[in-house]
Short mmCIF file of C-alpha atoms and ligand atoms in Angstrom, two decimals:
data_model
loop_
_atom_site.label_atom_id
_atom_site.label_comp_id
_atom_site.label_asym_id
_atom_site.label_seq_id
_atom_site.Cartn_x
_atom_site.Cartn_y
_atom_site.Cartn_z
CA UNK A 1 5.96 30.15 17.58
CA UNK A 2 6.67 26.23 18.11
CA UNK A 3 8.84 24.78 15.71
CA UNK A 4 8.42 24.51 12.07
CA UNK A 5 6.31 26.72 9.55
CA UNK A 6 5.63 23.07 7.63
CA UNK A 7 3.28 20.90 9.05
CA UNK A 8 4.84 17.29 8.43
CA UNK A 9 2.22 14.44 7.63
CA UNK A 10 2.05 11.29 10.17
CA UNK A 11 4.08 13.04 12.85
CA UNK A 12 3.89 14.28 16.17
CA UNK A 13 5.41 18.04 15.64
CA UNK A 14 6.86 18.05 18.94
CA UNK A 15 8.67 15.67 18.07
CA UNK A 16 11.39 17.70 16.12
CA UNK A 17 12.62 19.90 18.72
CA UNK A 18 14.67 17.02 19.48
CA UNK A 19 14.86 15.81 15.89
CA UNK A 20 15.81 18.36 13.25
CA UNK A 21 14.18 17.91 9.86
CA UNK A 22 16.36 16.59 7.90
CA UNK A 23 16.50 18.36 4.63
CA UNK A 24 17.21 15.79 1.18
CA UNK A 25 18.66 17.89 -2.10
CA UNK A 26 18.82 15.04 -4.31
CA UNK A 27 18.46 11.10 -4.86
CA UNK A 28 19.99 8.32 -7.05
CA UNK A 29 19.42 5.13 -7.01
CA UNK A 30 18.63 3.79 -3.33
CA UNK A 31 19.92 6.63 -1.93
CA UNK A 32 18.87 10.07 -0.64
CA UNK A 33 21.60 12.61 -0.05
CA UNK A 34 21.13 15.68 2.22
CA UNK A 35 22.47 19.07 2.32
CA UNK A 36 25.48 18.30 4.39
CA UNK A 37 26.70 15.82 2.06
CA UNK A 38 25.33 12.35 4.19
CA UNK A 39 23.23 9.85 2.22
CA UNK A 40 21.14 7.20 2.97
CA UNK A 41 19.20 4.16 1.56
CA UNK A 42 15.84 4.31 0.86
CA UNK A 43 15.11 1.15 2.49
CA UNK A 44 11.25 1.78 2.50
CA UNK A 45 10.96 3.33 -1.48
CA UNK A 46 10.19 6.67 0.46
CA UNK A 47 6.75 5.57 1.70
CA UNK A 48 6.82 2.55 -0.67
CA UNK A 49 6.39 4.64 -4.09
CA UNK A 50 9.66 4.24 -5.82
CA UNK A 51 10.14 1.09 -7.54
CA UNK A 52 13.06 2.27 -9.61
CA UNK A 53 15.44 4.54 -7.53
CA UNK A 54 15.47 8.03 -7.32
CA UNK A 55 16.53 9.36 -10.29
CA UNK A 56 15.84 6.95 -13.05
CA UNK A 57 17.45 7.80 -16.70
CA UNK A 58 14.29 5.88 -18.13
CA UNK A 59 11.58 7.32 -16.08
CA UNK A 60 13.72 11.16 -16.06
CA UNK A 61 13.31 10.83 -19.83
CA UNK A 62 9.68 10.10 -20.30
CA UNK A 63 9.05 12.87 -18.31
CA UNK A 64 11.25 15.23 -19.89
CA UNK A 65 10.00 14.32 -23.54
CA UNK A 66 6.29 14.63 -21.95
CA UNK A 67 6.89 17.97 -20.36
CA UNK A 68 8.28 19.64 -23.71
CA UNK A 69 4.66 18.22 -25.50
CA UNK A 70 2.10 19.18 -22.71
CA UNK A 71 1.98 18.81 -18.66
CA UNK A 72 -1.69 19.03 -18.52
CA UNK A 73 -5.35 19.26 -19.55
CA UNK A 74 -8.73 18.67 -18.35
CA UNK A 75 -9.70 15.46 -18.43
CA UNK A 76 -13.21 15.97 -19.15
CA UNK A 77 -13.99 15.86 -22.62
CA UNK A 78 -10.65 15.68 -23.74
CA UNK A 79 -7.78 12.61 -23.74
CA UNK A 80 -4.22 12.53 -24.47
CA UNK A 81 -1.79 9.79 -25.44
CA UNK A 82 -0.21 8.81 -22.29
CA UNK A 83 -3.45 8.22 -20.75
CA UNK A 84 -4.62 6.35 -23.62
CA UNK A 85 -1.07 4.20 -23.87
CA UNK A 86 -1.67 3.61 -20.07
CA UNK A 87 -5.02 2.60 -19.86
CA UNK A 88 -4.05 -0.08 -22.80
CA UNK A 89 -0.64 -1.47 -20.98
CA UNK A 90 -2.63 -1.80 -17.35
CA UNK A 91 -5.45 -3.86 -18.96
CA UNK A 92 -3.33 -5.80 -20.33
CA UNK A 93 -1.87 -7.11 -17.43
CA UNK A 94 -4.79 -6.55 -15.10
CA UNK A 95 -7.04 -9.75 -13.57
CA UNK A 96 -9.82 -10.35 -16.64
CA UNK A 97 -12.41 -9.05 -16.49
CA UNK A 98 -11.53 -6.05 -15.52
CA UNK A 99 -11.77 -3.65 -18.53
CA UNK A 100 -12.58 -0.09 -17.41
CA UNK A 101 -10.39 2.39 -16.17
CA UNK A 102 -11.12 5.20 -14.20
CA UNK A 103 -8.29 8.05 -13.13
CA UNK A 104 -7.56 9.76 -9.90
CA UNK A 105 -4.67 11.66 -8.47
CA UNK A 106 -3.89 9.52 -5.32
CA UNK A 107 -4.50 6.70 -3.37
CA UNK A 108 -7.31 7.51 -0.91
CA UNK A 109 -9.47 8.93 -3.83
CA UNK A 110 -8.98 5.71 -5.77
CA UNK A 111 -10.45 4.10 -2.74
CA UNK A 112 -13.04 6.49 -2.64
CA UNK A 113 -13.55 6.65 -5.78
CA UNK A 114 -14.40 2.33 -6.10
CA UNK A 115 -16.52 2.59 -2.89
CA UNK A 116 -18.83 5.96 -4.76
CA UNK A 117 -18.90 3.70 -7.46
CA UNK A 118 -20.00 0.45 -5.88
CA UNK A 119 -22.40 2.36 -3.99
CA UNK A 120 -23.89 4.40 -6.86
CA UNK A 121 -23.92 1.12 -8.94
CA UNK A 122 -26.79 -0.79 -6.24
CA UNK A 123 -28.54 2.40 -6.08
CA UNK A 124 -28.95 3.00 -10.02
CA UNK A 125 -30.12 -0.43 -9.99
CA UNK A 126 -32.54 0.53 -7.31
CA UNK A 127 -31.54 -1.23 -4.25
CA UNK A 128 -30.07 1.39 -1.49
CA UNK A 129 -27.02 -0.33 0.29
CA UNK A 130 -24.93 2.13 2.40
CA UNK A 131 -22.39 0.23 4.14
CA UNK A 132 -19.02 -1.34 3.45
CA UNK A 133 -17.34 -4.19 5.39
CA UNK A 134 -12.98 -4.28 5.84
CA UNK A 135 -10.28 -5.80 8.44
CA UNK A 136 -9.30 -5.06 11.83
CA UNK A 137 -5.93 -4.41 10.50
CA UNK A 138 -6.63 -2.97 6.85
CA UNK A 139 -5.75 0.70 5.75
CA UNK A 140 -7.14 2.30 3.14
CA UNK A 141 -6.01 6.29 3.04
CA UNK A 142 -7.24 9.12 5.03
CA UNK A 143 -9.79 10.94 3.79
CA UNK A 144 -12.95 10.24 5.47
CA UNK A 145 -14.10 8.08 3.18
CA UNK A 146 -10.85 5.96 3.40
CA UNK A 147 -10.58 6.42 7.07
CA UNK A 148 -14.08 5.19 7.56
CA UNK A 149 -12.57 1.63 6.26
CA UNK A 150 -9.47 2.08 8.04
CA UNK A 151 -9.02 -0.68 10.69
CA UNK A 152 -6.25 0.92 12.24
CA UNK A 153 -7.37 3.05 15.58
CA UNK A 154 -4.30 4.88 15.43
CA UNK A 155 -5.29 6.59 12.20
CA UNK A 156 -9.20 6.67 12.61
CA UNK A 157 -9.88 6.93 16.75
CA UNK A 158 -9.33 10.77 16.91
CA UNK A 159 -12.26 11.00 13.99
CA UNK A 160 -14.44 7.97 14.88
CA UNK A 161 -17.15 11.00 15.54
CA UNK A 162 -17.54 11.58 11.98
CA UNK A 163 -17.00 8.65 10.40
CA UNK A 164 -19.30 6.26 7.81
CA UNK A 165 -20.87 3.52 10.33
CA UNK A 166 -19.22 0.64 8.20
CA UNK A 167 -18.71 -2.67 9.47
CA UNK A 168 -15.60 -3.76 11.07
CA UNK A 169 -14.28 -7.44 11.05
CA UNK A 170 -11.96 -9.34 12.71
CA UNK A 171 -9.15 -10.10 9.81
CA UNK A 172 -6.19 -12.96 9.48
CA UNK A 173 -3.46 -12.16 12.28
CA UNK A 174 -1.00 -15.40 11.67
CA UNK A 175 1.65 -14.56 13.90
CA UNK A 176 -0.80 -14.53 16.86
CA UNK A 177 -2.99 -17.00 14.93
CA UNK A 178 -6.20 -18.06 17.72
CA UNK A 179 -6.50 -21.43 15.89
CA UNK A 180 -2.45 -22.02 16.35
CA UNK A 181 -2.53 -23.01 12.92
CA UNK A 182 1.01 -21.67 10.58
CA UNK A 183 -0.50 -19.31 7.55
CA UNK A 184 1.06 -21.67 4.77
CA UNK A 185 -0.80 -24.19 6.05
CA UNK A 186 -3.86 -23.29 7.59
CA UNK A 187 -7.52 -23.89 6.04
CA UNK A 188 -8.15 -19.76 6.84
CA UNK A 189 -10.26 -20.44 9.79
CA UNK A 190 -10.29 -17.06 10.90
CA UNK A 191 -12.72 -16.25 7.79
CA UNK A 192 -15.68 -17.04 9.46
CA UNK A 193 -15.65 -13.88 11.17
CA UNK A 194 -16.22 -12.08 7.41
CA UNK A 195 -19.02 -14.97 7.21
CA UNK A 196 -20.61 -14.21 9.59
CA UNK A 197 -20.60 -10.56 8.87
CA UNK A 198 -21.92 -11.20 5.57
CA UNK A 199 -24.76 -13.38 6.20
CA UNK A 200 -25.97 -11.09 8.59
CA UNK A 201 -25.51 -7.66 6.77
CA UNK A 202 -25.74 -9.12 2.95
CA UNK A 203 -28.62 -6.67 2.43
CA UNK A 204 -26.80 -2.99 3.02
CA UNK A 205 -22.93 -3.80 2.37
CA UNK A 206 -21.70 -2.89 -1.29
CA UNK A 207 -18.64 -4.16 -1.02
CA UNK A 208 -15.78 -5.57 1.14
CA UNK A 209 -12.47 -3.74 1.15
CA UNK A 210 -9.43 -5.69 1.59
CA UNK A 211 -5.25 -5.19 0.97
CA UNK A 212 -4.63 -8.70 -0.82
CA UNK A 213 -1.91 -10.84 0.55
CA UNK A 214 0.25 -8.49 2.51
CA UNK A 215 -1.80 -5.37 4.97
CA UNK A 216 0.75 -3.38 4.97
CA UNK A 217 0.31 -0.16 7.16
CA UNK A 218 -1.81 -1.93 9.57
CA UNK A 219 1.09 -4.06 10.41
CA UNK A 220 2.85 -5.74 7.55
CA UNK A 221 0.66 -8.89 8.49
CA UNK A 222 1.11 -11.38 5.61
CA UNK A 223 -2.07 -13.92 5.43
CA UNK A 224 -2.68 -17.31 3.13
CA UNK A 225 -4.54 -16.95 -0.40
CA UNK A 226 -6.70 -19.06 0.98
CA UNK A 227 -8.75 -15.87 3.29
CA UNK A 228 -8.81 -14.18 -0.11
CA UNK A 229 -10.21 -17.53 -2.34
CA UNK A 230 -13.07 -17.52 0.22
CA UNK A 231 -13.56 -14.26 0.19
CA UNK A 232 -14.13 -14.10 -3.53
CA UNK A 233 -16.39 -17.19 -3.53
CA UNK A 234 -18.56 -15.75 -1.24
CA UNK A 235 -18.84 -12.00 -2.26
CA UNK A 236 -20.02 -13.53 -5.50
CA UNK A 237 -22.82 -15.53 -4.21
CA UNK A 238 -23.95 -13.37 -2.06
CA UNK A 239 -24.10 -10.48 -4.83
CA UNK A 240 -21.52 -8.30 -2.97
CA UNK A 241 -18.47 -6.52 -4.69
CA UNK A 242 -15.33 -7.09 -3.81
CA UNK A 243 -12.47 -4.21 -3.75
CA UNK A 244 -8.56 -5.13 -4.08
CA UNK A 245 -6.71 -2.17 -2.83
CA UNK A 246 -3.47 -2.82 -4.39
CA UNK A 247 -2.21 0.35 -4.11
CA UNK A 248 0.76 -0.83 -1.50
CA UNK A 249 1.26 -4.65 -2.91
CA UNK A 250 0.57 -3.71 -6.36
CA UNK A 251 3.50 -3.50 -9.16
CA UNK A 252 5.43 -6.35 -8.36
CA UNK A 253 6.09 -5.64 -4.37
CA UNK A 254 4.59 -9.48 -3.48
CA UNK A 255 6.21 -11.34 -6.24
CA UNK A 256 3.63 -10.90 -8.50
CA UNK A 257 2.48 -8.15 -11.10
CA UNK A 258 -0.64 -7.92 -8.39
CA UNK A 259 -1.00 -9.55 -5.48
CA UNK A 260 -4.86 -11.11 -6.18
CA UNK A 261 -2.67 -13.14 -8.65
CA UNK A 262 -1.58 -15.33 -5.34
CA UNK A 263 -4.84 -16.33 -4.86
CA UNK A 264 -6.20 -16.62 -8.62
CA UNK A 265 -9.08 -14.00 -7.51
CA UNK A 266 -10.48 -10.56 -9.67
CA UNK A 267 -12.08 -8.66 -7.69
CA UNK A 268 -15.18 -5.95 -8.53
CA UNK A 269 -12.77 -3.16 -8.38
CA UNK A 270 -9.03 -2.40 -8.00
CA UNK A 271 -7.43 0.63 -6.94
CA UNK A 272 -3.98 1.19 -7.99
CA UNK A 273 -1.37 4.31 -6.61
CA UNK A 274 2.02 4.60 -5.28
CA UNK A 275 4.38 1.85 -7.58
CA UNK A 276 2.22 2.96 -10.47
CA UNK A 277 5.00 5.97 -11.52
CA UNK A 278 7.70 4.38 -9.79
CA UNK A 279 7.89 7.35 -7.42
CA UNK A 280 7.71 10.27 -9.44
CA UNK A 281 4.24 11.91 -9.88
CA UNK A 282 0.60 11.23 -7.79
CA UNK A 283 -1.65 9.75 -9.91
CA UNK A 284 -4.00 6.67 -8.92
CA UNK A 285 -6.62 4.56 -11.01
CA UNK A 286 -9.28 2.25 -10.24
CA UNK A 287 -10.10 -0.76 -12.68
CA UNK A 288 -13.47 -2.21 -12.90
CA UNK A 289 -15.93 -4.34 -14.76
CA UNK A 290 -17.86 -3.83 -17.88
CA UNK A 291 -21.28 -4.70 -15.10
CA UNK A 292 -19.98 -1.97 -13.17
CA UNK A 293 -19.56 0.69 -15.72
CA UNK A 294 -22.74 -0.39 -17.79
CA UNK A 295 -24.78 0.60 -14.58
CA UNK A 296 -23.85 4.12 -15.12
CA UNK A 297 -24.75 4.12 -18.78
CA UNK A 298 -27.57 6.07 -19.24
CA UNK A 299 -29.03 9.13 -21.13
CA UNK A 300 -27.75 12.41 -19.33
CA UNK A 301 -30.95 13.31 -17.53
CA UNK A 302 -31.26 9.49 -15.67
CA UNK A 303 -28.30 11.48 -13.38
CA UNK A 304 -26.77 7.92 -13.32
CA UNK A 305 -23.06 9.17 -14.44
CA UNK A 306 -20.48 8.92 -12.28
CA UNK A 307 -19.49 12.38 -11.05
CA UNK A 308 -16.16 12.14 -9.94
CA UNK A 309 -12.92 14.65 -10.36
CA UNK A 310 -9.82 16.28 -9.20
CA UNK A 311 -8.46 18.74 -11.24
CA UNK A 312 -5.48 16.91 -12.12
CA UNK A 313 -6.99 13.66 -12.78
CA UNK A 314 -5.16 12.12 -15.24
CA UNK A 315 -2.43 13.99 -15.41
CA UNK A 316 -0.21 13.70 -18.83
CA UNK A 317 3.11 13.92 -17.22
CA UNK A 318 1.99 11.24 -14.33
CA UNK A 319 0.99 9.11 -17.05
CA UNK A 320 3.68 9.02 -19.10
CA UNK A 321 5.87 8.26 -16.31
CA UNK A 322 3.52 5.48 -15.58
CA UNK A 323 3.99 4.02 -19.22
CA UNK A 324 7.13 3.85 -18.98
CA UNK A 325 6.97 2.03 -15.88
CA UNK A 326 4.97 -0.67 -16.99
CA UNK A 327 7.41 -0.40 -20.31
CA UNK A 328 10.20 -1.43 -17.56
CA UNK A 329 8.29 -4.54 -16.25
CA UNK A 330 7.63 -5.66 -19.63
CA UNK A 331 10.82 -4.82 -21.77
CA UNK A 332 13.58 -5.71 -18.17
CA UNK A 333 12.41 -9.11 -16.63
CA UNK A 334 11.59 -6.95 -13.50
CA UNK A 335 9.41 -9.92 -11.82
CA UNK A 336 11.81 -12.80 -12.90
CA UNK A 337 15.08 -10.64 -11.48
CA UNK A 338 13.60 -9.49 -8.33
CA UNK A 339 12.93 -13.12 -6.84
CA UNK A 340 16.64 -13.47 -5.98
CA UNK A 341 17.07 -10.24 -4.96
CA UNK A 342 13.78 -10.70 -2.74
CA UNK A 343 14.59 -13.80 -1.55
CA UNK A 344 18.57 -12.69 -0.56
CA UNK A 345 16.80 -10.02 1.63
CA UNK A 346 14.43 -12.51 3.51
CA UNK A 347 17.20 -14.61 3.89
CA UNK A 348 19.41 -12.21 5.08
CA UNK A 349 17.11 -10.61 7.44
CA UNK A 350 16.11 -13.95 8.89
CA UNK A 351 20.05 -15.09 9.74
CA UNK A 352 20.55 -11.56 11.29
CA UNK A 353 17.66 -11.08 13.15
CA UNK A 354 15.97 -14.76 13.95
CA UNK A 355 17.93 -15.82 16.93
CA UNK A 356 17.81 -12.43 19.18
CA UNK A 357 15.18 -12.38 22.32
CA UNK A 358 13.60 -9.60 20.93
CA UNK A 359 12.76 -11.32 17.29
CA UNK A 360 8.81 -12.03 17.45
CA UNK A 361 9.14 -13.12 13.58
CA UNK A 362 10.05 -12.58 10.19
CA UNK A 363 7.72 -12.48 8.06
CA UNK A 364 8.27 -11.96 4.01
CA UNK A 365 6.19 -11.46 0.97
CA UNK A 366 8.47 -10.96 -2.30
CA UNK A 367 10.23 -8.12 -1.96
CA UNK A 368 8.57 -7.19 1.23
CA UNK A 369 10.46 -8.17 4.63
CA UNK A 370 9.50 -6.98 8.42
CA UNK A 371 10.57 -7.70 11.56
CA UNK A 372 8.25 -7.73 14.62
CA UNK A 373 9.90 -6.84 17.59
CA UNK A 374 8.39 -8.03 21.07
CA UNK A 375 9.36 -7.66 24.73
CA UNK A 376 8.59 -11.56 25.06
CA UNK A 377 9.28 -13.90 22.73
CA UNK A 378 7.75 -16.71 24.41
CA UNK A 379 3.95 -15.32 24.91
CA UNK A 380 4.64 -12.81 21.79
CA UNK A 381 3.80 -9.97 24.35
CA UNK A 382 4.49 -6.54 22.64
CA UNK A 383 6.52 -3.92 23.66
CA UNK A 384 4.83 -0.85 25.81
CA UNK A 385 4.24 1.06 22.65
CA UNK A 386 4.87 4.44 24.94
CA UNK A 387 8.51 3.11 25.18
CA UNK A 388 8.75 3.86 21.16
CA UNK A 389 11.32 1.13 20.90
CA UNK A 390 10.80 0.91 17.07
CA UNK A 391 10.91 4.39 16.82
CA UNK A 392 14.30 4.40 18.61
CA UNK A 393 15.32 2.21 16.35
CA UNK A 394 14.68 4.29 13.39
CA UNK A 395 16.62 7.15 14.58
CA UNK A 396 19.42 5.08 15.12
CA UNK A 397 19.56 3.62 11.25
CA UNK A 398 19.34 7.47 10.08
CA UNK A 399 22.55 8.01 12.20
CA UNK A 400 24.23 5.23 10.53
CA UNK A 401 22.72 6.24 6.72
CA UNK A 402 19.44 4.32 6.49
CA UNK A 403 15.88 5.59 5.74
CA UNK A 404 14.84 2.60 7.78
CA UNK A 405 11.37 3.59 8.80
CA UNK A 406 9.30 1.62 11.85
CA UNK A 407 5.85 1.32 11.25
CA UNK A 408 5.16 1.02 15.53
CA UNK A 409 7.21 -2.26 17.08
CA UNK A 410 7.52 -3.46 13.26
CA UNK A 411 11.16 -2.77 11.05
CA UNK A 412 10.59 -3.35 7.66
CA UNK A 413 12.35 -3.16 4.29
CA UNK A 414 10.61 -2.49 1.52
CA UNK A 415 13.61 -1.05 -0.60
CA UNK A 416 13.32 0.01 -4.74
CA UNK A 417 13.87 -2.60 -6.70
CA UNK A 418 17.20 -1.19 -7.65
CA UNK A 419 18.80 -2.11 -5.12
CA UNK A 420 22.13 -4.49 -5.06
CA UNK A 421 23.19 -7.40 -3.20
CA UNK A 422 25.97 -6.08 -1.47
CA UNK A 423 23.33 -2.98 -0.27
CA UNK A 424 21.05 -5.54 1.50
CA UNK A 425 24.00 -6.49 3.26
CA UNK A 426 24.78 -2.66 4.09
CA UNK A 427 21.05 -1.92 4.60
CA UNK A 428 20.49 -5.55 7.11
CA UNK A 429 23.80 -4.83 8.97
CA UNK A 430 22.35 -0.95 9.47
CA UNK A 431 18.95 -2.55 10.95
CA UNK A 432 20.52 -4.89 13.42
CA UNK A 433 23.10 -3.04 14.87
CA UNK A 434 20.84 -0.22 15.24
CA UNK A 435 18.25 -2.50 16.97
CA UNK A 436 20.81 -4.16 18.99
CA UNK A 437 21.96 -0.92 20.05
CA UNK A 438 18.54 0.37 21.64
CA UNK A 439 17.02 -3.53 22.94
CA UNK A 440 20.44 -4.59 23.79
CA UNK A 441 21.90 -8.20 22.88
C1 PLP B 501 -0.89 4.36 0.93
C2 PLP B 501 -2.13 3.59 0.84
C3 PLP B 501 -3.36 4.20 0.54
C4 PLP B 501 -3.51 5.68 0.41
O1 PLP B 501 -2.80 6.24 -0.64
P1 PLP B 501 -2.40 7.80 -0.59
O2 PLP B 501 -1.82 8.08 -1.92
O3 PLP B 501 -1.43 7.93 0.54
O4 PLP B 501 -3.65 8.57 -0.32
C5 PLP B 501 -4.46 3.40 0.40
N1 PLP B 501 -4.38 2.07 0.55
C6 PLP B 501 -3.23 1.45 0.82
C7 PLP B 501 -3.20 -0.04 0.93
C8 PLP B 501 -2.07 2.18 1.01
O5 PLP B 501 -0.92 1.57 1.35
#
């Protein structure tokens, strides 16, 4: 038998006979602490979920008062408070007009679940579209749905066999802009690419997929309001919906409550995961439009419903949690106190890193920094990505107590909101002498 009995998500198995799992028995705060007594900072909210810390008192107690009342029930048929208090908080603060709320469990179905219901909504109106339009760099999930939007090969290549036949665009890329413009001041040139898609395929798309402000898997590439502005203005002429996948930049990660706010935009539909129980429980949702949700309203037999479920769609515990999060933004300044604390880390990152040959940029959205390493600062050449140099790097940070994460070539911190001053100093002083140590000075 090789290796482990667990198969590990988003890794190469092999890769442990060198690296032992490491196993975690409890969190607080930024930190994770593992069975020999080492702990380190959760510098990327373990896969960008907790917004909070591990651990919360708040978020602990919700769920502990839920649990006692009831952990679960079908959601068909029957509702329960927390989903109800939910639904009321996250339409409160949504984009207007968004005013439905559907539940999932996680973040690929709530992208799945607003592309079923963008399709289904052209073809209860009678007009069959059966394609969907997203970015070179964009990620979505992976399910096949998801992965069929998924502009990242690394994720989608091995399946491109069985996947939707959507249509893939070339997206923003600022720190390689073609136009040499800088993305706070650019006109967003590079959106005549979407355009052009449109115009030509305006007939069979149902909707454009996009990750507003910040795509974050596919690179951490940041890109101006203005792609997004455009975007919107077009999609509505041109009768096509639009879907915000906020699940990563959603819950104050960019700055804002939701990152569409940068641009002034509401989309058609927007899907909402990770930040939305700080961490604790899966549970996703997907907001809509009254248009959307009045196409489905029909007498039983019409089969126009929307038939969509996961057994643990809406989940009462997940929900409560969730209530309390939004609670936390509301009742503890969360937005207001983070700028510094955002802002610090940029700043920080930028003195460290900036002036070393192997610093391609810094780039920073709110409390979202990442570092793109290159072999070549001068023609922005990349690294060999065989050489695994951001890779290296991340095994180095564990070494010295970070959960420091490299998404390819890119470092990035993308820490709970918890976190202190004098820890972005520990967590920034981690990163660079672990990079250091594997590029050198
Ligand atoms: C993580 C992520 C997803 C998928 O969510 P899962 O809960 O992992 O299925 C979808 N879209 C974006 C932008 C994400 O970052």
């Amino acid at each position: 038998m090789k290796g482990y009995s667990i198969w590990h998500p988003c890794t190469q198995m092999k890769d442990h006979e060198k690296y032992p799992l490491i196993k975690i028995v409890r969190g607080k705060g930024i930190y994770l602490y593992d069975d020999k007594g080492k702990k380190y900072i959760d510098a990327i909210s373990s896969w960008w979920v907790n917004l909070f810390g591990h651990s919360n008192e708040r978020l602990n107690n919700a769920l502990k008062q839920q649990v006692e009342k009831l952990e679960h029930v079908i959601f068909a048929n029957f509702v329960h408070e927390p989903a109800l208090e939910l639904t009321d908080r996250l339409l409160k603060i949504a984009p207007k007009p968004l005013s439905k709320v559907f539940f999932a469990d996680n973040g690929s179905s709530a992208v799945e679940v607003a592309m079923k219901m963008s399709f289904g909504y052209f073809k209860n109106k009678g007009e069959l579209r059966n394609r969907f339009v997203y970015l070179d760099s964009g990620y979505h999930g992976e399910t096949l749905g998801a992965l069929s939007v998924c502009g990242e090969e690394l994720y989608s290549d091995m399946y491109k066999e069985i996947m939707i036949n959507n249509i893939r665009v070339k997206g923003p890329d600022c720190f390689r802009c073609p136009y040499g413009k800088d993305r706070d001041s650019c006109d967003a040139e590079c959106f005549e690419f979407m355009e052009q898609a449109l115009l030509r395929h305006k007939n069979e798309v149902c909707a454009v997929l996009i990750e507003p402000i910040v795509q974050c898997a596919g690179g951490f590439k940041i890109y101006s309001p203005k792609y997004l502005k455009k975007l919107r203005s077009l999609t509505k002429e041109l009768g096509i919906h639009l879907i915000a996948d906020e699940i990563a930049v959603g819950f104050g990660r960019t700055g804002k409550m939701f990152a569409c706010e940068h641009a002034d935009i509401t989309p058609d539909f927007m899907s909402l995961s990770k930040g939305l129980t700080g961490g604790y429980l899966p549970l996703s949702v997907v907001l809509t439009t009254e248009e959307v949700y009045d196409a489905y309203y029909d007498d039983y037999t019409s089969l126009k419903a929307f038939l969509h479920s996961h057994s643990y769609t809406g989940n009462p515990l997940a929900c409560a949690v969730a209530v309390e999060v939004l609670k936390m933004f509301e009742e503890e300044n969360v937005l207001e106190k983070n700028k510094a604390k955002g802002d610090y880390l940029r700043e920080r990152v930028m003195e460290v890193f900036a002036d070393y040959r192997f610093c391609g940029e810094v780039r920073s959205k709110g409390f979202i920094t990442a570092v793109e390493l290159v072999k070549n600062r001068g023609n922005k050449e990349p690294f060999d990505w065989k050489k695994r140099i951001g890779f290296q790097i991340y095994r180095k940070a564990i070494e010295k107590g970070a959960l420091l994460r490299n998404l390819g070539d890119i470092i990035y911190f993308m820490p709970p909101y918890v976190i202190e001053f004098d820890e972005i100093d520990r967590l920034v002083d981690i990163a660079i002498s672990a990079t250091v140590e594997v590029l050198g000075e």
